[in-house]
XYZ file of C-alpha atoms in Angstrom:
661
model
C 0.000 0.000 0.000
C 3.001 2.296 0.097
C 2.470 2.709 -3.651
C -1.096 3.962 -3.171
C -0.226 7.640 -3.097
C 1.858 7.470 -6.269
C -0.612 5.289 -8.161
C -3.641 7.340 -7.166
C -2.007 10.645 -7.885
C -0.899 9.481 -11.325
C -4.317 8.057 -12.203
C -6.249 11.067 -10.990
C -4.112 13.421 -13.020
C -5.963 12.071 -16.036
C -9.213 13.496 -14.715
C -10.293 17.058 -15.521
C -9.171 19.283 -12.690
C -9.183 22.984 -12.143
C -5.966 24.928 -11.774
C -6.595 27.618 -9.190
C -3.991 30.180 -8.282
C -3.413 30.193 -4.543
C -3.980 33.569 -2.952
C -1.399 34.723 -0.450
C -4.010 34.707 2.302
C -6.711 34.204 3.222
C -8.525 31.721 1.014
C -11.079 32.965 -1.498
C -14.347 31.652 -2.950
C -12.688 29.533 -5.624
C -10.779 27.507 -3.062
C -13.986 26.317 -1.430
C -16.107 25.545 -4.494
C -13.395 23.661 -6.353
C -14.271 20.012 -6.975
C -12.341 17.285 -5.177
C -10.422 14.741 -7.236
C -12.113 11.797 -5.526
C -15.018 10.953 -3.235
C -14.111 7.542 -1.797
C -11.487 4.804 -1.844
C -11.993 1.078 -1.213
C -9.288 -1.609 -1.082
C -9.806 -5.198 -2.279
C -9.524 -7.959 0.372
C -5.982 -8.971 -0.583
C -4.885 -5.431 -1.306
C -4.440 -6.167 -5.018
C -6.738 -3.420 -6.273
C -8.027 -0.011 -5.247
C -11.462 1.268 -6.259
C -11.745 5.049 -6.398
C -14.891 7.047 -7.084
C -14.063 10.366 -8.711
C -16.193 13.321 -9.878
C -16.040 14.171 -13.576
C -18.195 17.128 -14.610
C -21.739 16.247 -13.494
C -21.066 12.542 -12.850
C -19.098 10.282 -10.535
C -17.085 7.534 -12.215
C -15.349 4.476 -10.835
C -11.613 3.918 -11.321
C -10.066 0.531 -10.523
C -6.300 0.625 -10.077
C -3.630 -1.953 -9.406
C -0.662 -0.649 -7.395
C 2.583 -1.320 -9.191
C 0.880 -1.791 -12.554
C 1.789 0.707 -15.285
C -1.500 0.150 -17.118
C -4.093 2.927 -16.965
C -6.947 2.329 -14.500
C -10.162 0.636 -15.527
C -12.772 3.357 -15.816
C -16.489 2.645 -15.339
C -19.242 5.104 -16.213
C -22.999 4.957 -15.843
C -25.184 6.243 -18.658
C -27.351 9.281 -18.037
C -26.833 12.811 -16.776
C -25.888 13.528 -13.175
C -25.490 9.821 -12.414
C -23.117 8.897 -9.639
C -21.442 5.667 -8.635
C -21.262 5.214 -4.874
C -21.540 2.487 -2.253
C -18.620 0.519 -3.713
C -17.967 -2.798 -1.926
C -15.492 -5.556 -2.715
C -16.987 -9.067 -2.644
C -13.710 -10.801 -3.462
C -10.258 -9.656 -4.461
C -11.289 -9.246 -8.106
C -15.079 -8.679 -7.986
C -16.965 -5.698 -6.618
C -20.466 -4.276 -6.499
C -21.566 -0.674 -6.678
C -24.744 1.360 -6.407
C -25.983 4.166 -8.614
C -27.523 7.409 -7.481
C -28.608 10.780 -8.749
C -27.164 13.908 -7.189
C -28.807 17.220 -7.951
C -28.341 20.693 -6.574
C -26.627 20.842 -3.177
C -27.489 17.366 -1.903
C -24.548 16.115 0.135
C -24.653 12.533 -1.155
C -26.297 10.859 -4.146
C -29.850 9.648 -3.718
C -29.836 5.965 -4.567
C -31.977 4.740 -7.426
C -31.996 1.154 -6.155
C -29.697 0.005 -8.945
C -26.924 -2.428 -8.134
C -24.147 -3.579 -10.465
C -21.349 -6.138 -10.187
C -18.129 -6.107 -12.204
C -14.652 -7.636 -12.261
C -11.633 -5.532 -11.436
C -10.525 -5.580 -15.074
C -13.932 -4.286 -16.226
C -15.182 -7.643 -17.500
C -18.346 -9.595 -16.682
C -20.423 -6.569 -15.792
C -23.936 -7.402 -14.656
C -26.834 -5.393 -13.361
C -28.180 -7.142 -10.288
C -31.092 -4.824 -9.576
C -32.731 -1.634 -10.704
C -35.166 -0.107 -13.118
C -33.454 2.678 -15.044
C -31.097 0.628 -17.211
C -33.755 -2.018 -17.951
C -37.500 -1.456 -17.915
C -37.955 -4.819 -16.222
C -35.012 -6.677 -14.738
C -34.640 -10.334 -15.634
C -33.488 -11.936 -12.417
C -32.719 -15.541 -11.687
C -34.506 -17.357 -8.900
C -33.365 -20.291 -6.820
C -34.121 -23.382 -8.825
C -32.986 -21.857 -12.096
C -36.243 -20.293 -13.216
C -36.158 -16.698 -14.406
C -38.829 -14.087 -13.893
C -39.264 -10.468 -14.886
C -39.622 -8.029 -12.044
C -38.288 -4.669 -10.932
C -36.251 -4.905 -7.748
C -34.192 -2.537 -5.652
C -31.288 -3.754 -3.541
C -29.125 -2.579 -0.693
C -26.133 -4.717 0.329
C -26.179 -5.366 4.081
C -23.334 -7.898 4.343
C -20.600 -8.813 1.836
C -19.830 -12.147 3.579
C -16.013 -11.904 3.844
C -15.600 -15.692 3.692
C -17.676 -16.021 0.509
C -16.401 -14.747 -2.867
C -19.645 -15.274 -4.795
C -22.519 -14.169 -2.598
C -23.691 -11.162 -0.603
C -26.685 -10.586 1.638
C -28.996 -7.860 0.366
C -32.128 -6.118 1.503
C -34.528 -6.403 -1.453
C -37.598 -4.345 -2.246
C -39.928 -5.282 -5.113
C -42.196 -2.867 -6.871
C -45.785 -3.719 -6.024
C -44.887 -5.076 -2.587
C -44.557 -3.166 0.683
C -42.519 -5.854 2.412
C -38.732 -5.989 2.207
C -36.916 -9.318 2.084
C -33.401 -10.394 3.025
C -31.866 -12.414 0.210
C -28.652 -14.214 -0.691
C -27.468 -12.863 -4.059
C -24.931 -14.340 -6.445
C -22.806 -11.466 -7.771
C -21.889 -13.287 -10.970
C -25.209 -14.537 -12.340
C -27.713 -12.575 -10.228
C -29.551 -15.585 -8.822
C -31.234 -14.915 -5.503
C -32.665 -17.005 -2.709
C -34.965 -15.537 -0.089
C -33.775 -15.811 3.492
C -36.500 -13.909 5.322
C -39.361 -11.465 4.857
C -39.732 -8.486 7.144
C -42.768 -8.593 9.452
C -43.292 -4.837 8.981
C -43.240 -2.478 5.991
C -40.642 0.251 5.291
C -38.139 -2.157 6.797
C -34.360 -2.340 7.181
C -32.491 -5.504 8.142
C -29.365 -5.737 10.305
C -27.197 -8.858 10.196
C -24.836 -10.335 12.728
C -21.174 -10.950 11.908
C -21.998 -14.235 10.152
C -24.448 -12.568 7.795
C -27.658 -13.778 9.467
C -30.441 -11.173 9.525
C -31.170 -10.812 13.253
C -32.956 -7.462 13.498
C -35.485 -5.692 11.335
C -36.885 -2.222 11.947
C -39.754 -0.532 10.163
C -42.929 1.507 10.464
C -46.381 1.870 8.978
C -47.976 5.120 7.864
C -48.516 6.062 11.517
C -44.703 6.614 11.579
C -44.417 4.703 14.867
C -41.330 2.550 14.591
C -41.107 -1.121 15.528
C -38.076 -3.338 16.123
C -38.147 -7.115 15.669
C -35.510 -9.670 16.686
C -34.889 -13.353 16.077
C -32.388 -15.674 17.724
C -31.326 -17.510 14.563
C -31.975 -17.844 10.857
C -34.652 -20.463 11.579
C -36.429 -18.618 14.377
C -39.554 -16.512 14.064
C -39.437 -12.727 14.286
C -40.482 -11.411 17.690
C -41.536 -7.839 18.450
C -38.821 -6.325 20.637
C -39.947 -2.709 20.837
C -43.011 -0.770 19.718
C -42.676 2.991 19.841
C -46.435 3.313 20.288
C -46.291 1.315 23.523
C -42.863 2.237 24.938
C -42.706 5.873 23.795
C -39.135 5.264 22.691
C -37.327 4.193 19.541
C -34.760 1.401 19.737
C -32.458 0.397 16.875
C -29.396 -1.897 16.522
C -25.885 -0.650 15.759
C -23.878 -3.884 15.750
C -22.726 -7.066 17.461
C -19.794 -8.177 19.580
C -17.163 -10.323 17.849
C -18.850 -13.600 18.868
C -22.421 -12.305 18.315
C -23.269 -12.953 21.957
C -24.039 -9.277 22.571
C -26.104 -7.009 20.350
C -25.608 -3.293 20.838
C -28.669 -1.071 20.582
C -29.384 2.630 20.804
C -32.461 3.604 22.753
C -34.007 7.020 22.131
C -35.250 7.690 25.650
C -38.301 9.847 26.378
C -36.105 12.322 28.261
C -32.422 13.118 27.895
C -29.998 11.856 25.264
C -29.945 8.403 23.693
C -28.575 5.454 25.646
C -26.441 2.583 24.335
C -27.670 -0.824 25.494
C -25.961 -4.205 25.573
C -28.472 -6.960 24.761
C -27.468 -10.459 25.846
C -28.691 -12.724 23.043
C -28.652 -15.791 25.306
C -30.681 -14.429 28.223
C -32.696 -11.771 26.394
C -31.753 -9.145 28.975
C -30.302 -5.708 28.321
C -28.554 -2.999 30.278
C -27.373 0.554 29.653
C -23.607 0.672 29.153
C -23.019 4.183 27.726
C -24.999 7.391 28.062
C -23.824 10.998 27.785
C -25.327 13.840 29.783
C -26.026 15.998 26.711
C -25.457 14.394 23.313
C -26.373 11.268 21.377
C -23.594 9.039 20.018
C -22.706 10.070 16.472
C -20.953 6.947 15.248
C -19.626 3.517 16.127
C -16.041 2.380 16.654
C -15.042 -0.771 14.828
C -12.131 -2.896 15.940
C -9.192 -2.019 13.707
C -9.375 -4.046 10.521
C -12.483 -5.937 11.684
C -16.232 -5.544 11.403
C -17.509 -5.861 14.964
C -17.948 -2.755 17.065
C -16.105 -1.981 20.282
C -17.585 1.378 21.239
C -19.277 4.595 20.195
C -18.065 8.076 19.333
C -19.270 11.481 20.497
C -18.258 14.100 17.954
C -17.076 17.550 18.844
C -14.063 19.807 19.025
C -12.771 17.303 21.573
C -13.976 14.015 20.165
C -14.749 11.421 22.820
C -14.638 7.667 22.432
C -16.517 5.374 24.795
C -15.234 1.792 24.629
C -17.424 -1.089 25.775
C -14.320 -2.811 27.199
C -11.847 0.058 27.856
C -9.000 -2.219 28.920
C -9.243 -4.607 25.972
C -6.425 -4.899 23.430
C -8.784 -3.673 20.711
C -9.683 -0.526 22.659
C -6.027 0.179 23.420
C -5.109 -0.204 19.745
C -7.823 2.228 18.668
C -6.872 4.683 21.400
C -3.266 4.633 20.193
C -4.387 5.212 16.603
C -6.501 8.180 17.619
C -3.544 9.784 19.395
C -1.666 9.775 16.090
C -4.272 12.167 14.649
C -4.801 14.874 17.277
C -7.763 17.146 16.674
C -9.299 14.832 14.073
C -11.955 12.142 13.960
C -10.502 8.843 12.779
C -12.017 5.565 11.702
C -10.715 2.478 9.953
C -12.317 2.337 6.533
C -11.559 -1.251 5.519
C -11.022 -4.808 6.679
C -7.462 -5.999 7.113
C -6.025 -7.052 3.759
C -4.039 -10.232 3.225
C -0.948 -8.019 3.483
C -1.877 -6.954 7.013
C -2.823 -3.415 6.032
C -5.897 -1.251 6.576
C -7.175 1.994 5.132
C -7.801 4.828 7.581
C -9.932 7.937 7.089
C -9.460 11.083 9.171
C -11.032 14.554 9.134
C -11.391 17.622 11.325
C -12.766 21.141 11.389
C -9.843 22.354 9.252
C -9.201 19.039 7.484
C -11.742 18.152 4.744
C -10.688 14.509 4.998
C -7.882 12.200 3.988
C -6.997 8.529 3.597
C -3.965 6.813 5.095
C -2.638 3.266 4.822
C -1.463 1.590 8.024
C 0.552 -1.599 8.361
C -0.796 -3.426 11.423
C 2.524 -5.106 12.150
C 4.821 -2.111 11.926
C 2.098 0.472 12.796
C 3.582 2.679 10.089
C 1.101 5.085 8.529
C 1.488 6.388 4.971
C -0.620 9.154 3.399
C -2.733 8.100 0.411
C -5.053 10.848 -0.833
C -6.691 13.960 0.560
C -9.802 15.960 -0.218
C -9.194 19.677 -0.689
C -5.435 19.173 -0.690
C -4.985 22.712 -2.056
C -6.361 24.168 1.188
C -3.956 25.227 3.912
C -5.334 24.034 7.287
C -3.284 26.649 9.135
C -5.207 29.370 7.307
C -8.636 27.851 7.920
C -10.816 28.725 10.886
C -11.324 26.583 13.994
C -14.787 25.437 15.056
C -15.638 24.854 18.693
C -18.558 23.637 20.772
C -20.480 26.118 22.877
C -23.456 25.737 25.176
C -25.851 28.462 26.298
C -29.085 28.616 28.222
C -32.316 29.609 26.526
C -34.809 31.903 28.212
C -36.810 28.945 29.552
C -33.716 27.267 31.005
C -33.141 24.708 28.250
C -29.495 24.075 27.413
C -28.884 24.718 23.730
C -25.709 23.377 22.043
C -24.127 25.335 19.214
C -20.973 25.544 17.121
C -18.901 28.701 16.904
C -16.348 29.327 14.158
C -14.074 32.332 14.535
C -12.006 33.802 11.686
C -8.431 32.521 11.709
C -6.105 35.034 13.276
C -8.882 37.139 14.817
C -9.108 38.170 18.457
C -12.517 36.509 18.639
C -14.089 39.697 19.939
C -16.411 42.375 18.544
C -16.781 40.585 15.211
C -19.454 40.763 12.527
C -21.572 37.677 13.181
C -23.550 35.349 10.926
C -26.226 33.353 12.734
C -26.490 30.318 10.446
C -29.560 28.117 11.205
C -29.615 24.674 9.604
C -32.425 23.299 7.475
C -34.838 20.517 8.281
C -35.743 21.538 10.885
C -36.290 18.081 12.405
C -33.991 15.077 12.329
C -30.996 17.238 11.370
C -28.296 18.953 13.364
C -25.056 20.805 12.721
C -21.979 18.716 13.469
C -18.417 19.590 14.305
C -16.135 19.108 11.321
C -15.107 20.707 8.074
C -17.880 22.826 6.520
C -17.001 24.597 3.279
C -19.760 27.195 3.526
C -18.804 28.099 7.087
C -15.175 28.379 6.026
C -16.129 30.725 3.165
C -17.830 33.033 5.648
C -15.049 32.842 8.223
C -12.360 33.457 5.595
C -14.099 36.753 4.829
C -13.958 37.916 8.425
C -17.240 36.674 9.899
C -17.819 34.736 13.072
C -20.352 31.981 12.365
C -22.796 30.630 14.949
C -24.622 27.374 14.134
C -27.378 26.677 16.631
C -28.837 23.253 17.345
C -32.119 24.768 18.425
C -34.878 22.598 19.864
C -36.171 20.456 17.033
C -32.617 19.453 16.088
C -31.574 15.828 16.341
C -28.420 14.660 18.088
C -29.352 15.698 21.621
C -32.078 13.296 22.592
C -35.597 12.553 21.492
C -37.120 15.124 23.843
C -34.952 17.943 22.459
C -36.207 17.195 18.961
C -39.858 16.813 19.983
C -39.639 20.113 21.858
C -39.529 21.816 18.458
C -42.772 20.265 17.223
C -45.451 22.914 16.543
C -42.922 25.625 17.404
C -42.197 27.101 13.969
C -41.481 30.768 14.563
C -42.040 30.345 18.315
C -39.608 28.710 20.772
C -37.438 27.341 17.929
C -37.039 30.936 16.784
C -36.473 32.147 20.358
C -33.484 29.792 20.590
C -31.848 31.637 17.680
C -32.604 34.975 19.311
C -31.162 33.786 22.627
C -28.060 32.481 20.833
C -27.568 35.898 19.247
C -27.903 37.683 22.575
C -25.485 35.190 24.137
C -22.871 36.007 21.469
C -23.308 39.719 22.181
C -23.042 39.220 25.943
C -19.868 37.159 25.507
C -18.296 39.997 23.515
C -17.962 37.817 20.421
C -20.409 39.758 18.266
C -20.621 43.448 17.526
C -24.287 44.107 18.341
C -24.566 46.430 15.347
C -23.162 43.916 12.832
C -25.244 40.733 12.958
C -26.966 38.991 10.053
C -28.993 35.790 9.660
C -28.297 33.393 6.781
C -29.841 29.990 6.181
C -31.239 27.638 3.543
C -34.553 25.762 3.411
C -35.951 25.925 6.964
C -32.869 28.023 7.731
C -34.096 30.515 5.129
C -37.474 30.588 6.850
C -35.834 31.128 10.250
C -33.639 33.915 8.871
C -36.600 35.918 7.549
C -38.690 35.089 10.609
C -35.852 36.401 12.764
C -36.001 39.780 11.039
C -39.756 39.953 11.525
C -39.701 38.837 15.152
C -36.640 40.829 16.240
C -36.504 43.836 13.866
C -33.991 45.729 16.006
C -31.573 42.872 16.617
C -30.351 42.089 13.095
C -28.938 44.287 10.340
C -29.794 41.957 7.437
C -30.916 38.472 6.476
C -30.286 35.998 3.669
C -32.835 33.351 2.721
C -31.769 30.621 0.315
C -34.376 28.184 -1.107
C -36.584 29.038 1.846
C -40.232 28.459 2.659
C -42.006 31.603 3.812
C -45.736 30.818 3.832
C -46.470 27.950 6.224
C -50.102 27.577 5.191
C -48.889 26.907 1.644
C -46.287 24.417 2.919
C -48.859 22.508 4.902
C -51.386 22.509 2.092
C -48.913 21.490 -0.621
C -47.208 18.708 1.287
C -50.341 17.321 2.901
C -51.628 16.670 -0.629
C -48.975 13.980 -0.944
C -48.905 10.612 0.821
C -50.251 9.680 4.238
C -46.749 9.775 5.709
C -46.250 13.425 4.681
C -49.717 14.374 5.872
C -49.162 12.871 9.303
C -45.706 14.426 9.565
C -46.989 17.954 9.035
C -49.946 17.346 11.302
C -47.509 16.350 14.051
C -44.828 18.969 13.547
C -46.374 22.141 12.168
C -48.244 24.646 14.291
C -52.005 24.390 14.716
C -54.398 27.205 13.989
C -53.648 30.391 12.060
C -50.204 30.183 10.465
C -50.181 33.797 9.275
C -48.405 35.183 12.386
C -45.518 32.722 11.849
C -45.234 33.143 8.075
C -42.620 35.789 7.149
C -44.328 36.807 3.921
C -47.530 37.577 5.869
C -45.741 39.817 8.385
C -43.220 41.517 6.078
C -44.369 44.918 7.364
C -42.466 44.200 10.585
C -39.156 43.803 8.745
C -36.816 46.784 8.693
C -33.453 45.388 7.563
C -32.298 44.595 3.989
C -32.852 41.089 2.623
C -31.144 38.913 0.008
C -33.199 36.037 -1.426
C -32.096 33.207 -3.710
C -34.008 30.267 -5.193
C -34.117 27.795 -8.070
C -36.996 27.380 -10.497
C -36.666 23.585 -10.411
C -37.049 23.354 -6.640
C -39.749 20.835 -5.688
C -39.050 20.932 -1.937
C -39.356 24.685 -1.421
C -41.034 25.849 -4.645
C -39.776 29.120 -6.093
C -43.229 30.645 -5.481
C -42.280 30.984 -1.812
C -39.353 33.240 -2.661
C -41.381 35.188 -5.207
C -44.117 35.813 -2.642
C -41.536 36.858 -0.059
C -39.922 39.242 -2.530
C -43.290 40.798 -3.422
C -44.232 41.202 0.243
C -40.914 42.888 1.074
C -41.192 45.287 -1.830
C -44.778 46.160 -0.851
C -43.507 46.907 2.667
C -40.711 49.098 1.320
C -37.944 46.775 2.493
C -34.744 46.749 0.389
C -34.482 43.317 -1.219
C -31.967 41.754 -3.589
C -32.665 38.499 -5.424
C -30.844 35.820 -7.372
C -32.855 33.176 -9.237
C -31.467 30.176 -11.107
C -33.639 28.650 -13.829
C -31.804 25.321 -13.818
C -31.271 24.814 -10.079
C -33.465 23.115 -7.492
C -33.231 22.876 -3.714
C -29.692 24.193 -3.533
C -26.978 25.169 -5.962
C -25.300 22.423 -7.960
C -23.419 24.048 -10.845
C -20.052 25.487 -9.985
C -20.562 28.717 -11.907
C -23.833 29.261 -10.078
C -22.207 28.633 -6.717
C -19.519 31.156 -7.581
C -22.163 33.734 -8.489
C -24.212 33.069 -5.356
C -21.321 33.340 -2.918
C -19.997 36.458 -4.651
C -23.375 38.169 -4.269
C -23.820 36.843 -0.739
C -20.448 38.132 0.443
C -20.935 41.469 -1.319
C -24.323 41.821 0.403
C -22.849 40.979 3.811
C -19.861 43.270 3.334
C -22.193 46.127 2.453
C -24.358 45.763 5.558
C -22.136 44.398 8.351
C -18.573 44.714 7.092
C -16.184 41.888 6.412
C -13.785 41.326 3.551
C -14.801 42.099 -0.008
C -14.922 38.879 -2.061
C -12.411 38.130 -4.782
C -14.039 36.293 -7.677
C -12.450 34.620 -10.683
C -12.791 36.737 -13.825
C -14.359 33.839 -15.708
C -15.413 30.271 -14.881
C -12.410 27.964 -14.725
C -12.451 25.147 -17.254
């Protein structure tokens, strides 16, 4: 694996990249919107091959390389615009499977289409195992040799390390609500059913041997159920029903010998707890629980698949090991110490050469891969995202905690411009979208870094309604649009002023989607607190949101009935109370947006103009719920930073004279 860096660098040079002149300091817009050379790396079981997914224009392609081989890499494309290969998994040392997704606008990861392909490392024997886009009706083999036409969607849940021909997949058929777990041959596509889920909208979880032991799902009432079985031959038994227990429980993994299953329990009060479930006795006990936050990830034993603990993300990342004195915990602890200030996980099984691939990232490190030899413990760099960025010139992000007016503790993230005193700064209050089931996390954030590099402190608030801090914290935001959820943002702003971080006369709100709503609602609710607001792809008329979305399926209807305010929504709809707004506004939206239709922004613009409020706008005909095209992102951030500089100071943006090719 010591050849990885050379081989990857040479192969990726063949891809179209953008040459960007490095500014002396600080970084400029172009540095943060430039496309990475790769998105993921996976190593074959024996370490013979490397599979790299790499962005090329509006697609993601797959490159398969062989270290030490002078031949060019095998390149695999998927037909269609904006198609992306992701979810690459090696089944054997020379056969892999990959999923296909579509990635539009500013979606962080591709949305899977349900398609699954298998291919040899040399590009031969390609076969579509599941899907509907490439073939109108898939011809799939069944156990017994008979073939039938049907459309199926697959998700690999276990690659069976000891088996080079088969994987275990979760399979969904069009026309059926019930998911099945199936054993799939990756060469000829034949499948044999192992189990059917006892509930719809289901996801299976296997043990280390590949046996489906848990299944979780829900009906249109959105109340989640968890089922368990002791073996492949046993019946499914209901383990937890949210409707009865008032809590959600879901599995996260097994111990090495499968004797213990680890579960996360979303308790009715406080943060989530990690439980150890004894599969022999059927008893469980709490083994890890934080006072504030939910666990954000699991810790796998180095080079193995079973889990040994959980991670709590933050500026000081914490690791809770189930057996702190075990050799596996000590090995992981030693690895973590080699990457101070970063979150580290092992991204692959141990290869036949005794090597593993490691991934690490931080608030000023977009992410990088390293190869580690388990015998010598030597670590070699492989490939890095954003390797043109200088971490020493990026801005640190830290955790903060303040108390809302009703006494609730509200977590937030504060990023201060690199080299600043951290005092009396222009401040951007940056609410996240959602608003439910989402929260801002510590780590590299390109948009935050753009703002900080131009002199702004950035405050990201995990207001009530956010996930990540317990079930009760999220439910506390239900039916609180524009009310206590909004008060949390106000209280965060006042906290930043009281701490001396923010100049009280230079504060602006900026958010997208729900964050756009909250930004405009903040101006209306606190007209003397903010000097400006920016709403990107926002929703501004809640009655329209509720009416439009409730016309969809039963799930959407029930969701908005549960989460959106009752009664008259006019007082919490920014476009209905635009007369209260005093400060200038910048609005941006895309005409192809189906989540927050452009009509919301147009209505908000009209209401502001009628109220005599200065408003600037930027519409994109070919964008949706976010900004996908690089030239559009450049234009948006240039206008955003110019708007902010005009109203609260900060550095004037430097923009490339023309789009880089």
